[in-house]
Coordinates of C-alpha atoms and ligand atoms in Angstrom, one line a residue:
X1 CA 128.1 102.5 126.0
X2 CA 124.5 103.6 125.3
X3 CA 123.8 106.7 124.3
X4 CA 122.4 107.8 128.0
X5 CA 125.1 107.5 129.6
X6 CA 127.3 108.7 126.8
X7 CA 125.2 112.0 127.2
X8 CA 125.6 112.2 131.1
X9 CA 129.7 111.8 130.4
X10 CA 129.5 114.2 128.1
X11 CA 127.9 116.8 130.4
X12 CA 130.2 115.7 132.7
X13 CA 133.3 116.8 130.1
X14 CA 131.8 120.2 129.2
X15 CA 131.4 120.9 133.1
X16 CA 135.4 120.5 133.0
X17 CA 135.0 116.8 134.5
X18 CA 132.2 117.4 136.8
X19 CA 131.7 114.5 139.6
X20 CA 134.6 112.8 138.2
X21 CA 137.3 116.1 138.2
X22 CA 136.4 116.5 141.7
X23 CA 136.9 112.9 142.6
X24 CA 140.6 113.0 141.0
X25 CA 141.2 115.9 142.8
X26 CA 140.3 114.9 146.0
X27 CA 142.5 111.7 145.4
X28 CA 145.6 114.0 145.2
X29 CA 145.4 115.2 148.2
X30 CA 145.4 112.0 149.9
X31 CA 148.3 111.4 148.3
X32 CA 150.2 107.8 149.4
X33 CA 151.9 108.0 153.3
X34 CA 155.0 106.4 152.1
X35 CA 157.2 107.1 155.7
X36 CA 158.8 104.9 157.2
X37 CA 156.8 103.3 160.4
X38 CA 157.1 105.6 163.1
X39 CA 156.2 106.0 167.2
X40 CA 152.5 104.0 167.5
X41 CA 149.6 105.6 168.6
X42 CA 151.2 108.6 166.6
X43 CA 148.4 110.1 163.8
X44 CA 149.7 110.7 160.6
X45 CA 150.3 113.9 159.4
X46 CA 147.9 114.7 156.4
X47 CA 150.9 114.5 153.2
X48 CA 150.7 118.2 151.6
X49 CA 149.6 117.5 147.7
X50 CA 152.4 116.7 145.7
X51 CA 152.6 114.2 142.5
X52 CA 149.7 112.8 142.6
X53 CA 149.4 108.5 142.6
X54 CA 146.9 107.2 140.1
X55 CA 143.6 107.4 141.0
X56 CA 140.9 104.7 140.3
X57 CA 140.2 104.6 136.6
X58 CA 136.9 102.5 136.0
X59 CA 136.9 100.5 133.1
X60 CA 134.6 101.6 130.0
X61 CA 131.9 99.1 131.6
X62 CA 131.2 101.3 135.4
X63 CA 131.4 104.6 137.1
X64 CA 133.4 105.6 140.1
X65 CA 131.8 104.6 143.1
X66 CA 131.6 107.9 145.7
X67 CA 132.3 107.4 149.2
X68 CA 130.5 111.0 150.7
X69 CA 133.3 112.2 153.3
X70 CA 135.8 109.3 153.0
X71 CA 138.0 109.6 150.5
X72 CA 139.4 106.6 147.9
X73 CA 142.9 105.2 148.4
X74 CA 145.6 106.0 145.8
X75 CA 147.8 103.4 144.1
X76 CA 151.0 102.7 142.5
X77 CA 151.3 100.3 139.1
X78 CA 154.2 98.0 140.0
X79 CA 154.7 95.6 137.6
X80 CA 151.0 95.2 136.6
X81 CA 150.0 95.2 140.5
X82 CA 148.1 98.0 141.8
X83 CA 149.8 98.5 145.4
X84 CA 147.7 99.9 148.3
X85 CA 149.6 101.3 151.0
X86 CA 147.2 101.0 154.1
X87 CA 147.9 102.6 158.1
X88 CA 146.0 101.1 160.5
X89 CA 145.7 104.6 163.4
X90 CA 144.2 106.9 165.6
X91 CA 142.3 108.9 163.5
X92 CA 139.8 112.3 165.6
X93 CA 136.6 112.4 163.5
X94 CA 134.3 115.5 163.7
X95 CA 130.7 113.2 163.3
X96 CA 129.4 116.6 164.2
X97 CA 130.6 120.3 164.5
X98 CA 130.0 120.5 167.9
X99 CA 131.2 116.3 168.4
X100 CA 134.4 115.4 167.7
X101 CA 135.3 111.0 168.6
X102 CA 138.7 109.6 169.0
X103 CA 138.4 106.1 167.3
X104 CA 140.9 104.4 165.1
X105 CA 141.2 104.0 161.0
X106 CA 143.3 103.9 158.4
X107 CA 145.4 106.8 156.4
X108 CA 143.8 109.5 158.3
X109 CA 139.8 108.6 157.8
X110 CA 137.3 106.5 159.7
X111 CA 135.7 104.6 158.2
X112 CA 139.2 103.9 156.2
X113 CA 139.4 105.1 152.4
X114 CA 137.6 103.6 149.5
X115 CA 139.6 101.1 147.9
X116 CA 138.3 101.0 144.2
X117 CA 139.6 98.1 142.0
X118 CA 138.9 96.2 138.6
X119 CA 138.0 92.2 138.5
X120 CA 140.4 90.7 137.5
X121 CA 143.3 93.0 139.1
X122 CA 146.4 92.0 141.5
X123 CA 147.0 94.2 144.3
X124 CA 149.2 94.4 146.9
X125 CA 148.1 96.1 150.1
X126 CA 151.1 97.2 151.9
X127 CA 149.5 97.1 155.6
X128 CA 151.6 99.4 158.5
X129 CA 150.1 98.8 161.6
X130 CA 150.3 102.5 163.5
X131 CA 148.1 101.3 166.6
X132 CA 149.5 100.8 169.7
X133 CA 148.5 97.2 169.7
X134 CA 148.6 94.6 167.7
X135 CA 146.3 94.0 164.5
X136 CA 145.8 92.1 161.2
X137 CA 142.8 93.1 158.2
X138 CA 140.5 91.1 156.7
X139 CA 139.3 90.7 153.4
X140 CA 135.6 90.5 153.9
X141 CA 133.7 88.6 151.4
X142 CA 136.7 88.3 149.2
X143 CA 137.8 85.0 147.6
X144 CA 142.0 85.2 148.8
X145 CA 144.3 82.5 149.9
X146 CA 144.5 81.9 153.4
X147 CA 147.6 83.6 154.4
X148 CA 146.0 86.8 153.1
X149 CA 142.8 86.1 155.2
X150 CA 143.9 88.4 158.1
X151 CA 142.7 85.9 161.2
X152 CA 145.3 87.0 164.4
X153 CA 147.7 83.4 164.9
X154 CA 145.4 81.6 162.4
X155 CA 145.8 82.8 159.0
X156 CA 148.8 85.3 159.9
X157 CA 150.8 86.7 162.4
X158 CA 149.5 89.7 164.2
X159 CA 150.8 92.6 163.2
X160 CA 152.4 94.3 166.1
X161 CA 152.7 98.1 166.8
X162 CA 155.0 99.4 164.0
X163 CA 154.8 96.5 162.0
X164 CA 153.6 96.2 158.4
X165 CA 152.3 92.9 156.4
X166 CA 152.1 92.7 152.7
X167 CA 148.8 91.3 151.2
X168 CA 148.8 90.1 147.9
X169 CA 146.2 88.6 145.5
X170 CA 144.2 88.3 142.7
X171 CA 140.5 89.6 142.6
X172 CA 138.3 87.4 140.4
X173 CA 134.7 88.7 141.8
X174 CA 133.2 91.6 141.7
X175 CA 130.7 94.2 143.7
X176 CA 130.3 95.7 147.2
X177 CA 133.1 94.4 149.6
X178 CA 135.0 95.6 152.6
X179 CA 138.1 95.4 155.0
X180 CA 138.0 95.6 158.4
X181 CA 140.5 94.2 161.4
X182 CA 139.6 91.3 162.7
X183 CA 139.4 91.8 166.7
X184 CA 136.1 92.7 168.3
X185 CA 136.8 95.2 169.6
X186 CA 138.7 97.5 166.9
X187 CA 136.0 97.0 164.8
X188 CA 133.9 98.8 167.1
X189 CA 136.4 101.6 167.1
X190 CA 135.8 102.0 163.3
X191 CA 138.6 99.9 161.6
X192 CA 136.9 99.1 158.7
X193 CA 137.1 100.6 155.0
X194 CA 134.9 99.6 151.6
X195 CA 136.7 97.5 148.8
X196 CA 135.0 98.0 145.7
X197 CA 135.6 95.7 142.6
X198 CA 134.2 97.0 139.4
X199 CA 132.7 94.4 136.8
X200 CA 134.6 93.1 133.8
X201 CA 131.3 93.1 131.9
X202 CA 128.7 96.1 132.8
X203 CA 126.1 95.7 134.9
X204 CA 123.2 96.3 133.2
X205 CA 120.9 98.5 133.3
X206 CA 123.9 100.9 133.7
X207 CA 123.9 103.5 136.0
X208 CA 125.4 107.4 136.0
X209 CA 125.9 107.7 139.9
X210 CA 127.2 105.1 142.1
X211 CA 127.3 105.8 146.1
X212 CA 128.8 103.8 148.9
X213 CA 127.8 104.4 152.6
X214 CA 129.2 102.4 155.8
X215 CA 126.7 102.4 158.7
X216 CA 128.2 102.7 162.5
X217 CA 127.1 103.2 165.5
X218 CA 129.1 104.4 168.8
X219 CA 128.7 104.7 172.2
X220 CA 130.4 107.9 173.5
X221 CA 129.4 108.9 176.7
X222 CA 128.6 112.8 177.5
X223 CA 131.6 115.1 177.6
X224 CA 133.8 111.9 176.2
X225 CA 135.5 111.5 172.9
X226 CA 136.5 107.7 172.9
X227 CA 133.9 104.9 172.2
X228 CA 133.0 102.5 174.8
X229 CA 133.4 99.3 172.6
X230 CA 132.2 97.1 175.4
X231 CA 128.4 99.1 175.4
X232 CA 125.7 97.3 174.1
X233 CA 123.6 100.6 173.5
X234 CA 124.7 103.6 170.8
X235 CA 124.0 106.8 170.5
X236 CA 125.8 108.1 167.7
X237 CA 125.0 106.9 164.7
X238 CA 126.9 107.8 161.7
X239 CA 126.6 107.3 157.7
X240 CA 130.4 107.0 156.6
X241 CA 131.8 108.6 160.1
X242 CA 129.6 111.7 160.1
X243 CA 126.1 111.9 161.7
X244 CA 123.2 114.1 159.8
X245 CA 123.4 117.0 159.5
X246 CA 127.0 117.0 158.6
X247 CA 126.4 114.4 156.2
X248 CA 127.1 115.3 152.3
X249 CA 123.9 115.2 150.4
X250 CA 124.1 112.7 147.2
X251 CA 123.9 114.4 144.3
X252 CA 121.7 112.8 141.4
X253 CA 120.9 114.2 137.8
X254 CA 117.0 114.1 137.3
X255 CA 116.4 111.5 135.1
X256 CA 119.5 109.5 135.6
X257 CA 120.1 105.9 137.8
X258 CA 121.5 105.7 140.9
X259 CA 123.4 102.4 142.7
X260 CA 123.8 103.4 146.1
X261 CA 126.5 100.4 148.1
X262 CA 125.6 99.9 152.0
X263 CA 128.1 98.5 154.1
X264 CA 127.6 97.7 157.7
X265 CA 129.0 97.0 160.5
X266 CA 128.7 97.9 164.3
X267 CA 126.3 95.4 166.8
X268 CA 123.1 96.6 165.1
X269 CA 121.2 95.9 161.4
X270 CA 119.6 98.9 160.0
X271 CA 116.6 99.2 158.0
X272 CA 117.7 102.1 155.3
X273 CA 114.6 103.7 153.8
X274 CA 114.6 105.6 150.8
X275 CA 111.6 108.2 150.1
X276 CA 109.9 108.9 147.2
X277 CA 111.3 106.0 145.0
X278 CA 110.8 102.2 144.8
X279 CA 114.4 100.5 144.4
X280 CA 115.6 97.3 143.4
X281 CA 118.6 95.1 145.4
X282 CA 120.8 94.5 142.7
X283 CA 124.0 93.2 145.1
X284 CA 124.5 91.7 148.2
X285 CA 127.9 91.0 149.9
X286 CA 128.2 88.0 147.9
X287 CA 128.4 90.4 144.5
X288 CA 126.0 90.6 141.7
X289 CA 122.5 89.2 142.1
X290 CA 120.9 88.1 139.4
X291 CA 118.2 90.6 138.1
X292 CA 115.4 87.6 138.4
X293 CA 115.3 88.1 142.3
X294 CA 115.1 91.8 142.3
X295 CA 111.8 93.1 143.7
X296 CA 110.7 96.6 144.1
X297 CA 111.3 97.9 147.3
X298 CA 111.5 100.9 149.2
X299 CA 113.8 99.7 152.7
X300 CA 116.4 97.4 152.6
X301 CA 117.5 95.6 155.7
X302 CA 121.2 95.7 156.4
X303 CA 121.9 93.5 158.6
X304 CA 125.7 93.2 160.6
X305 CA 128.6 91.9 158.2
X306 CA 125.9 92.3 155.2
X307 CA 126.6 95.0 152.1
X308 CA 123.5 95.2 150.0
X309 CA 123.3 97.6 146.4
X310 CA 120.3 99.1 146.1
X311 CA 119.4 101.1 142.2
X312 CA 117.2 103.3 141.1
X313 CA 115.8 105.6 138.7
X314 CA 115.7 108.8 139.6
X315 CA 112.6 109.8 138.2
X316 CA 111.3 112.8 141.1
X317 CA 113.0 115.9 141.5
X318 CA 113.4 116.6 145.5
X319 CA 115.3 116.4 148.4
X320 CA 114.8 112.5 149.5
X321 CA 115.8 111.5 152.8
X322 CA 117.8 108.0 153.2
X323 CA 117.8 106.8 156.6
X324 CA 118.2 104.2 159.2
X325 CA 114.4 103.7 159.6
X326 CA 114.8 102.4 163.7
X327 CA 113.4 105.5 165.8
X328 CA 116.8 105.9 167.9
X329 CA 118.8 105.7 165.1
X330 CA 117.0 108.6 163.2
X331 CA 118.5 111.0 166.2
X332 CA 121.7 110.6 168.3
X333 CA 121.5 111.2 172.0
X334 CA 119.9 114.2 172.6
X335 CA 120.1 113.9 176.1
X336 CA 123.8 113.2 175.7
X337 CA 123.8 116.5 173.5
X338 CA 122.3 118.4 176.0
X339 CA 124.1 117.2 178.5
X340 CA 127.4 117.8 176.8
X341 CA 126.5 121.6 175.8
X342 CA 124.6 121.9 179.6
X343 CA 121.7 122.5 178.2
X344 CA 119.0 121.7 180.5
X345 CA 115.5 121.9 179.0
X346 CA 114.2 122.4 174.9
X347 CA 111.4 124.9 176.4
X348 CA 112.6 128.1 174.6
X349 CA 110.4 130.3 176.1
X350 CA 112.8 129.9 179.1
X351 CA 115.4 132.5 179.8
X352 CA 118.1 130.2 180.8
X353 CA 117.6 127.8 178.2
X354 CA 117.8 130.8 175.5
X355 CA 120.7 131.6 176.6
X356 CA 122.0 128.2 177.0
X357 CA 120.6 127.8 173.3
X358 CA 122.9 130.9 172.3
X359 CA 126.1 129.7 174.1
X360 CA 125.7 126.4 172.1
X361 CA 125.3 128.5 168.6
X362 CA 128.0 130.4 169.5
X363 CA 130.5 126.6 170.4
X364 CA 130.3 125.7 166.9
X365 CA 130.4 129.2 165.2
X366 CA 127.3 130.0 164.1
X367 CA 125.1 133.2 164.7
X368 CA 122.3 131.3 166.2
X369 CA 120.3 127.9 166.3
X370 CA 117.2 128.0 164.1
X371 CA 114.6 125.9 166.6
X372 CA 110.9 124.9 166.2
X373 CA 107.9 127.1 168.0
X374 CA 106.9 125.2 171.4
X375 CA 103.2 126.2 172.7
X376 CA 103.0 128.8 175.9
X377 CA 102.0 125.9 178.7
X378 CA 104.3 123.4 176.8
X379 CA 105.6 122.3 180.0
X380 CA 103.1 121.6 181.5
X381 CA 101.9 118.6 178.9
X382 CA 102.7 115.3 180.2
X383 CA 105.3 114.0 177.7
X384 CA 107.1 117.1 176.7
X385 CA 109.5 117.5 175.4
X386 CA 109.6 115.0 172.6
X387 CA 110.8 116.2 169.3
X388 CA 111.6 120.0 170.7
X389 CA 114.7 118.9 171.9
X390 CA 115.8 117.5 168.5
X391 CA 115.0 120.8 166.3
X392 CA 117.7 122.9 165.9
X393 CA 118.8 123.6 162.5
X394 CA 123.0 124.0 162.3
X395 CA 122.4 124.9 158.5
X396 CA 125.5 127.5 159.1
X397 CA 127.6 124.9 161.1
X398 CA 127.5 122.5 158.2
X399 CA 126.9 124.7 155.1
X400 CA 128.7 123.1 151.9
X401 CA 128.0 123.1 147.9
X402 CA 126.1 119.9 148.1
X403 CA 123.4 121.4 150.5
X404 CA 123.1 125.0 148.3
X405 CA 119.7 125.4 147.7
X406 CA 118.0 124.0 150.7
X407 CA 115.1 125.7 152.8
X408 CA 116.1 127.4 155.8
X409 CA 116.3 125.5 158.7
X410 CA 116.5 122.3 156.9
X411 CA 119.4 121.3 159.1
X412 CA 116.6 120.6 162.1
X413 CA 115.1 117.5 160.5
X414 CA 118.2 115.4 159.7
X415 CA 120.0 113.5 162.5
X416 CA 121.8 110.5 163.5
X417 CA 122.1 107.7 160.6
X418 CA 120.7 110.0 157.6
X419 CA 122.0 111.6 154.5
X420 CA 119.8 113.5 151.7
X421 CA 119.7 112.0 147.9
X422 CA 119.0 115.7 146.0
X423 CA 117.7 114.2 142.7
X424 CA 118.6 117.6 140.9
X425 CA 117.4 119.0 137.1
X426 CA 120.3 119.1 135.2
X427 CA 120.5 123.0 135.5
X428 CA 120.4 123.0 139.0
X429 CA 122.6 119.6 139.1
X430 CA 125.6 121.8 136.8
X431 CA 124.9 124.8 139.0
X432 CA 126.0 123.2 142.7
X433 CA 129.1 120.9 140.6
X434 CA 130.1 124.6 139.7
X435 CA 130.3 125.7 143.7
X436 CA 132.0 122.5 144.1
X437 CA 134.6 123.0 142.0
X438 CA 135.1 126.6 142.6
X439 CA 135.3 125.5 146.4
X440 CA 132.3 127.2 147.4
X441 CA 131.6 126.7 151.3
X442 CA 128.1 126.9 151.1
X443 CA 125.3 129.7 149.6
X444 CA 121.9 130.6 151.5
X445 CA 119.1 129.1 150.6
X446 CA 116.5 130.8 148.1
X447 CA 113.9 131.9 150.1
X448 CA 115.3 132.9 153.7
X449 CA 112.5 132.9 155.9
X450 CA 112.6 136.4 158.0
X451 CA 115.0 136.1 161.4
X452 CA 112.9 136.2 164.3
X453 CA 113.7 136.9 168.1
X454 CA 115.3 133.7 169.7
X455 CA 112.6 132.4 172.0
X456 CA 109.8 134.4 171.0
X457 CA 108.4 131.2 169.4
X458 CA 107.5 132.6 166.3
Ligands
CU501 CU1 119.7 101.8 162.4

């Protein structure tokens, strides 16, 4: 262990655990479904925490990976197997506090939980299908034998509603893999998780944080919850089941490197762009790559089916976006959005629209929707609106530790496929692990800029 990251784990101990306390902790309380199968199409009942399963522990070589808002699946040693217990199921996701989908997942989450392993490990994923069709999961990128493949009457059985299938085997590879079912069409309701297999022998350089993000996209008309899965064009897109800016913010210690894991898949490859740092692909979907074809870079292409590992060091201190770097995806449908909260124009100067603006604050609980100043005769420029519909800050609606800190209104430039990497100094990095172990929702930001009357375009 060099003596870098020896120091960050030390830090880590004196903050009583830090990023890794809250991990365990959050493990617990996604404590192993161990009922029986039950009525399909049924969601499972979060389990209240009780004695906790083991959670992942990495070997002295690599660092948990964090799934922002998807939590890791727990395990049982049984006999020197690590067994998985997996529920294929209708799972409501909030991608938004005003937008709640109806998709399908596993154990509760969409994208399914993280399901963290060491090379070299046997697991046993005990697999309960809870849909109200059939299904079967594959091992994507993994090296398994083929009656543990998960291909529907080639490789298996289908699973059928209330049914359950044991996987078994050996993981000899390591890096950035996933599961996912292996129909079309449930993949485009979400059903797939990441499968992370930590190296016997470090990576090196090592790194202190390591991130993993799944990339979707949905179509979900206006005033619908369920996915069209036969579309062709999306308009929500999601990092890891949530859409910015109800995205958690990556945390990073100044000075420290970061691996962050992208998964995707959905009918689209996304260009993820980070700012303010060059990176390096260190992984593809295949595991490691060897450090003579890394090349600094600043957007990685992730195409459909593809994981790619990007590192960095963290050497600025800011608020960095990462994002899909296609227009359309930096946004979800505003239209839709509009349309859904019958909102009929973004000019603010308007009577109805202000009070429109207001009845919208007041759906998802919030005081009122910070928006950008639009000029007098906006409407009557050809083009406009263009971006006025888009800025409304929700910083209320989606306050949490991670985001502490942030300028007012910094809500209004995050949507659709985009999450924040806060490269923190360690002071301020300790502070917001604090709130987030004492549970703190959220905390204003520094400097609140002064209130001003909605629509008076000040
Ligand atoms: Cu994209």
């Amino acid at each position: 262990m060099n003596s870098e990251r020896r120091k960050f784990l030390h830090g880590a101990a004196l903050l009583g655990g830090g990023l890794f306390a809250s991990r365990s902790m959050a493990d617990t309380q996604h404590e192993q479904h161990t009922q029986p199968a039950k009525k399909p199409g049924t969601p499972t009942k979060p389990t209240p925490p009780g004695k906790p399963l083991e959670s992942f522990q990495p070997t002295d070589v690599s660092t948990p990976v964090l799934t922002p808002d998807v939590p890791n699946l727990p395990f049982k040693v049984e006999n020197g197997v690590k067994v998985f217990h997996l529920i294929a199921e209708p799972v409501k996701r909030q991608l938004l506090p005003f937008k709640t989908m109806e998709v399908w997942g596993y154990n509760g989450s969409c994208p399914g939980p993280t399901i963290q392993a060491n090379q070299g490990d046997r697991v046993r994923i005990v697999f309960d299908n809870h849909l109200p069709e059939s299904t079967t999961i594959h091992w994507h990128g993994l090296e398994v034998p083929i009656d543990m493949d998960g291909v529907p009457y080639v490789s298996q059985k289908p699973v059928p509603p209330g049914g359950r299938y044991i996987y078994e085997f050996t993981l000899h590879q390591e890096g950035t893999y996933f599961y996912h079912s292996h129909g079309a069409m449930q993949e485009m309701m979400g059903m797939i998780g990441m499968f992370i297999l930590h190296p016997k022998r470090a990576y090196l350089p090592r790194v202190d944080h390591d991130f993993g993000i799944i990339l979707q996209g949905w179509a979900i008309l206006p005033n619908n919850s369920v996915p069209n899965t036969a579309n062709m064009e999306f308009n929500w897109l999601t990092f890891n089941g949530v859409s910015a800016p109800a995205t958690t913010p990556l945390l990073v210690r100044l000075g420290s490197r970061a691996r962050i894991r992208i998964v995707n898949l959905g009918m689209d490859h996304h260009p993820i762009h980070l700012h303010g740092h060059q990176f390096f692909i260190t992984g593809t979907e295949g595991g490691r790559a060897p450090e003579s074809t890394w090349y600094p870079t600043n957007t990685v292409l992730v195409g459909v089916a593809q994981a790619r590992d990007i590192e960095f060091d963290a050497k600025y201190p800011g608020d960095w976006m990462l994002h899909c770097h296609l227009p359309h995806h930096m946004m979800n449908s505003m239209s839709d959005l509009l349309s859904d909260r019958m909102i009929t124009t973004a000019a603010t100067n308007e009577p109805q629209a202000r009070s429109q603006l207001q009845a919208m604050a007041e759906s998802i609980g919030v005081a009122h929707l910070h928006h950008a100043p639009i000029a007098a005769n906006a409407s009557d420029v050809p083009g406009f609106p263009q971006d006025a519909f888009m800025e409304m800050g929700m910083d209320e609606a989606v306050a949490k530790p991670e985001a502490y800190g942030l300028p007012e209104n910094w809500s209004a430039a995050m949507m659709g496929m985009m999450t924040m990497v806060r490269i923190l100094p360690p002071e301020k990095y300790d502070e917001i692990m604090a709130l987030k172990r004492e549970g703190v929702k959220g905390k204003p930001a520094d400097s609140p800029a002064p209130q001003h009357p909605h629509g008076s375009g000040k």
